[in-house]
Amino acid sequence: MTQYVPFDALDAKSFLASKLPPLLSEGLSDGPVNTSPPAAPPQAERTVSPLEGSQALSSAVIPLLHLAQERYGYIDDALVPVLADLVNRSRAEIHGVVTFYHDFRRTPPAQMVVRICLAEACQAMGSDALATAAKQQCRTDFHHNSADEKYRLEPVYCFGNCACAPSVMIDDRLYGRADATKLAAWVKGAGTQPGMGRA
Amino acid sequence: MGVKIYLSLRDSASLSLAAGDVADALKSEAKKRGQEIAIIATGSRGIYWLEPIIEIDTPQGRVGFGPCSPQDVVSLFEAGCFANPASAQHKLSLGLIEELPWLKHQQRLTFDRCGKYDPLDVAEYERLGGFTGLKAAIGMAPETVIDQVKESGLRGRGGAGFPTGIKWKTVADAKTNRKNGQKYIVCNADEGDSGTFSDRMILEGDPLRLIEGMVIAGLAVGATVGFVYIRSEYRAARDIFDQAIAAATRRGWLGENIAGSGKKFRLYTRLGAGAYICGEETSLLESIEGKRGTIRYKPPLPAIQGLFGQPTVINNVISLATIPTILAKGAKYYRDFGMGRSQGTMPLQLGGNIKHGGLVEIAFGITLRQVIEDFGGGTATGRPIRAVQVGGPLGAYFPASMLDIAIDYEAFAAVKGMVGHGGIVVFDETVNLAKQARFAMEFCAIESCGKCTPCRIGSTRGVEVIDRLVAAPDVASHSAQKKLLTDLCGVMTDGSLCALGGLTPLPVMSALTHFPEDFAPGVKGAIPMAAE
Ligand SMILES: Cc1cc2nc3c(=O)[nH]c(=O)nc-3n(C[C@H](O)[C@H](O)[C@H](O)COP(=O)(O)O)c2cc1C
Ligand code: SF4
Ligand code: FES
C-alpha cells in the first residue's frame, strides 16, 4: 500500500520547481544550463556548447511527470498548466505527453495496484485464467479501481520475467509462476510480508 | 566474516521466485545457530528453472543448491551445506555450477560474468577482467576501435541486425549541427519485446559491462554524453544501474578524466513510461526529448541527426555490452563464433511453456530445436510443443515441424521470420493460433503511435477481420475474410512507416499459414491451405 500526498496545485508548483534544476544539467558534458534568456558570461567559456535551454527544459518533462505521479499517485489535470509553465511548453503539448504514455494515470489509483502480464510468454502459461481470477479477486476490471477503492487492476506487456511465467506485480513487488491460488494469498499478504526484497 | 554465500538478490526474476525470503531465512537461521555467514548479492546466471540458487565457494569452484525456498534453509544448514559445501549431501545439491551441462554447453561471451559477483563492486569487476576492453580502446586511435567493431561482424541485437561498426562510422564522420555541439551515445534499454529479458539481466547483473561499452562507443565516435533509456517496468533495474554509474564514476571510469586519459564521458538514465513504441529508435529519442513517442521520418538517420538534432549512436544493451569483449579479446576471436553473416554469439531467452527456461548464450548456427529440446527440455506442462514464437510480439509463429531452422538472421528471414532480440516463447498443444493472431493485431492497436494509417486503423480492422474469419459459417465467407486479412496485412507491411505496423503481419500471417485449422473452427473443408 502506497501513501500519496493529496494533490494541490501550489504544492505541485514548488515540488516540481525543486526537482527541475538537477535534471537540467543532464545531457550536458559540462554542468547545468542557464535557462534564463540572456546567457550568463561563464557560458561563453564552455568548451562544449550546452543544450539549448528550451531543449533541456523539455527533456525534463517525463522525469517530472514520473516524480509527480510518485508523489500524488496520478497526474491531476490541474498539474498540466503548472508543468507547462515551468518548462515553457504549451498546455496542449504537456497534455499530449500525459495522454500518450500508458503509465500516466489521470485519476487517483486505489490502495493496491495489481498488474498482470498479458504478453505471449505469460499467455503460454495461463495468464488468461489468471486475469479472470484477478478480476474476481479484486472485484474490478482492467484500468479500473474496485468500488471500495481498494484494488486497481492494470495490464502489463512483459516484465522480463518470461522464464518464470506467468508474472504479476503487486505494488512494487514482482512475483513469478503465479496462479489463482497464489495470487489470492499474495493480494491478502501484500504489505505484511517482510521479504528482504532487494539487497 | 564467515561463509560466503552468493545469491542472485539483484535479479528481479530471482526475487520474483522469493530469493529475498530465502536470504531472510538464511540470516535468521545462521543467527540462531551462531554461524557467521556473508551473503553476496549477485545478478543471475539466467538458470531460471533452478533459481533461487545458493552458491558457495569451494576449492574446486562454486557449488550450488537450488531451487531453494525459505523452507529449505534449515535442512541446508543441517546437511552441512555451509560448513562442508563440497561434500554435503542434500536433495537440492547441484554440484559444481559451472559443470551443469545446461551452462557448460553455452558459449558465454557477453554473459561471462553475469551472476557470478556483486555487480556494484567495481574492484571485483576489474579483478574479473572488466575494463580491459576500455583500456585497450583508450590506447587506440578512434578509427581503429571502429575498425575492430566492424571486423567483429557484430550486428545490432535490438532486432534489426544492422552492423554496429557501420553505424558508429557514420556518427564518427557526422558533424554536429552547431559549433562545439556534442554527439550522443544512447542505449536502448526499452526491451519491450515479450519473451525477452537479456537486457534486464545485464542492467541488474553486469551493469559495468554496459557502462564500459558505452564509454568505448563515446571514445570511438567522439561523444561525451550518454543516455540509457530504461523501460518503466524495469524500475528495479534502473535503481541498480544508477548505483553502478555512481560507483564507476567514483573509481574514475566515468566523468571528466576517464582512467587518467583526459577523455570525458557522462552517463544518465531515463525511465520510459509504458509505451512499446518507444523501443523504436526515433520514438525513443522523441521520448528523451520530452515529447510524445511518435516516430520520426527517416532520413535523416539518427546517426546524422539524432538526439537534440545531433549525431547519435543508438544501440541495444546487448550490442553495447558485447563491445568490451571485442576490444579485450579481438575482433577475430568474436567473429570466429557463428555462421555466415551472423557472427559471434546470441543471448537467446527461453520462456513461456518451457521446462528449463532461462538465458542461453550460444554461437549463431544452432537450430531452434536444439535450443528448445537440448537446453529447454521441452514444455513445462509436459504436453507436446505446438507453436514457437521467435523475436517478440512482431515475430513469426512456427509449428513444431519447422524447428530445424538455424538461429541465423538470414535463415530466419528466408522462412518469413526474424531472430529479433532473441526471445523464444514456447506453447504447448493447448494454444489457439487464431487467438494469438488476434492478440498481435490488438497489441499493435494498443501500442500504435498513431502517425500512419495502415497501422493506426489497420490494426483495429485486423482484429475485426480475424473475429469475422473465425466466426465464418461457410467456405465462401471464410475465404472472403481470409482474402481480406491477407490484403490488409499486405497494406500494413508495405504502407506502414515503422516496423510496428510493418511487422505485425508476421505473427498474423505465420499463424494463418501454418495453423489454418485454428481459423476455421466451424467450417469443414475450409482448410485446403494446410498443404501449402
Ligand atoms: C516497434 C519497435 C520496437 C522496438 N523495440 C526495441 C527495444 O525494445 N529494444 C531495442 O534495442 N530495439 C528496439 N527496436 C529496434 C530499434 O529501433 C533499433 O533498431 C535498435 O535500438 C538499434 O540498436 P542495435 O543496432 O544495437 O540493435 C524496436 C523497433 C521497433 C520498430
Ligand atoms: S507503423 Fe504504427 S507505430 Fe509505426 S509510425 Fe505508423 S502508426 Fe506509428
Ligand atoms: S511475457 Fe510475461 S513477463 Fe515476459
PDB file of C-alpha atoms and ligand atoms in Angstrom, chain B residues 277 295 447-452 455-456 496-498 500-502, ligand 2:
ATOM      1  CA  ILE B 277       6.754   2.045 -29.485  1.00  0.00           C
ATOM      2  CA  ILE B 295       8.039   8.004 -34.978  1.00  0.00           C
ATOM      3  CA  GLU B 447       0.736   0.420 -28.929  1.00  0.00           C
ATOM      4  CA  SER B 448       0.439   2.192 -32.299  1.00  0.00           C
ATOM      5  CA  CYS B 449       1.899   5.694 -32.142  1.00  0.00           C
ATOM      6  CA  GLY B 450      -0.848   6.824 -34.485  1.00  0.00           C
ATOM      7  CA  LYS B 451       1.296   8.536 -37.061  1.00  0.00           C
ATOM      8  CA  CYS B 452       0.352   6.435 -40.069  1.00  0.00           C
ATOM      9  CA  CYS B 455      -1.036   0.734 -38.534  1.00  0.00           C
ATOM     10  CA  ARG B 456      -3.358   3.012 -36.579  1.00  0.00           C
ATOM     11  CA  SER B 496       3.498   1.415 -42.531  1.00  0.00           C
ATOM     12  CA  LEU B 497       6.061   3.975 -41.529  1.00  0.00           C
ATOM     13  CA  CYS B 498       7.832   1.768 -38.997  1.00  0.00           C
ATOM     14  CA  LEU B 500       5.319  -1.923 -35.574  1.00  0.00           C
ATOM     15  CA  GLY B 501       2.695  -1.714 -38.292  1.00  0.00           C
ATOM     16  CA  GLY B 502       5.108  -3.213 -40.802  1.00  0.00           C
TER      17      GLY B 502
HETATM   18  S1  SF4 C   2       3.593   1.884 -38.099  1.00  0.00           S
HETATM   19 FE1  SF4 C   2       2.350   2.379 -36.284  1.00  0.00          FE
HETATM   20  S2  SF4 C   2       3.833   2.849 -34.718  1.00  0.00           S
HETATM   21 FE2  SF4 C   2       4.926   2.942 -36.680  1.00  0.00          FE
HETATM   22  S3  SF4 C   2       4.753   5.098 -37.339  1.00  0.00           S
HETATM   23 FE3  SF4 C   2       2.985   4.071 -38.198  1.00  0.00          FE
HETATM   24  S4  SF4 C   2       1.374   4.380 -36.635  1.00  0.00           S
HETATM   25 FE4  SF4 C   2       3.323   4.802 -35.638  1.00  0.00          FE
END
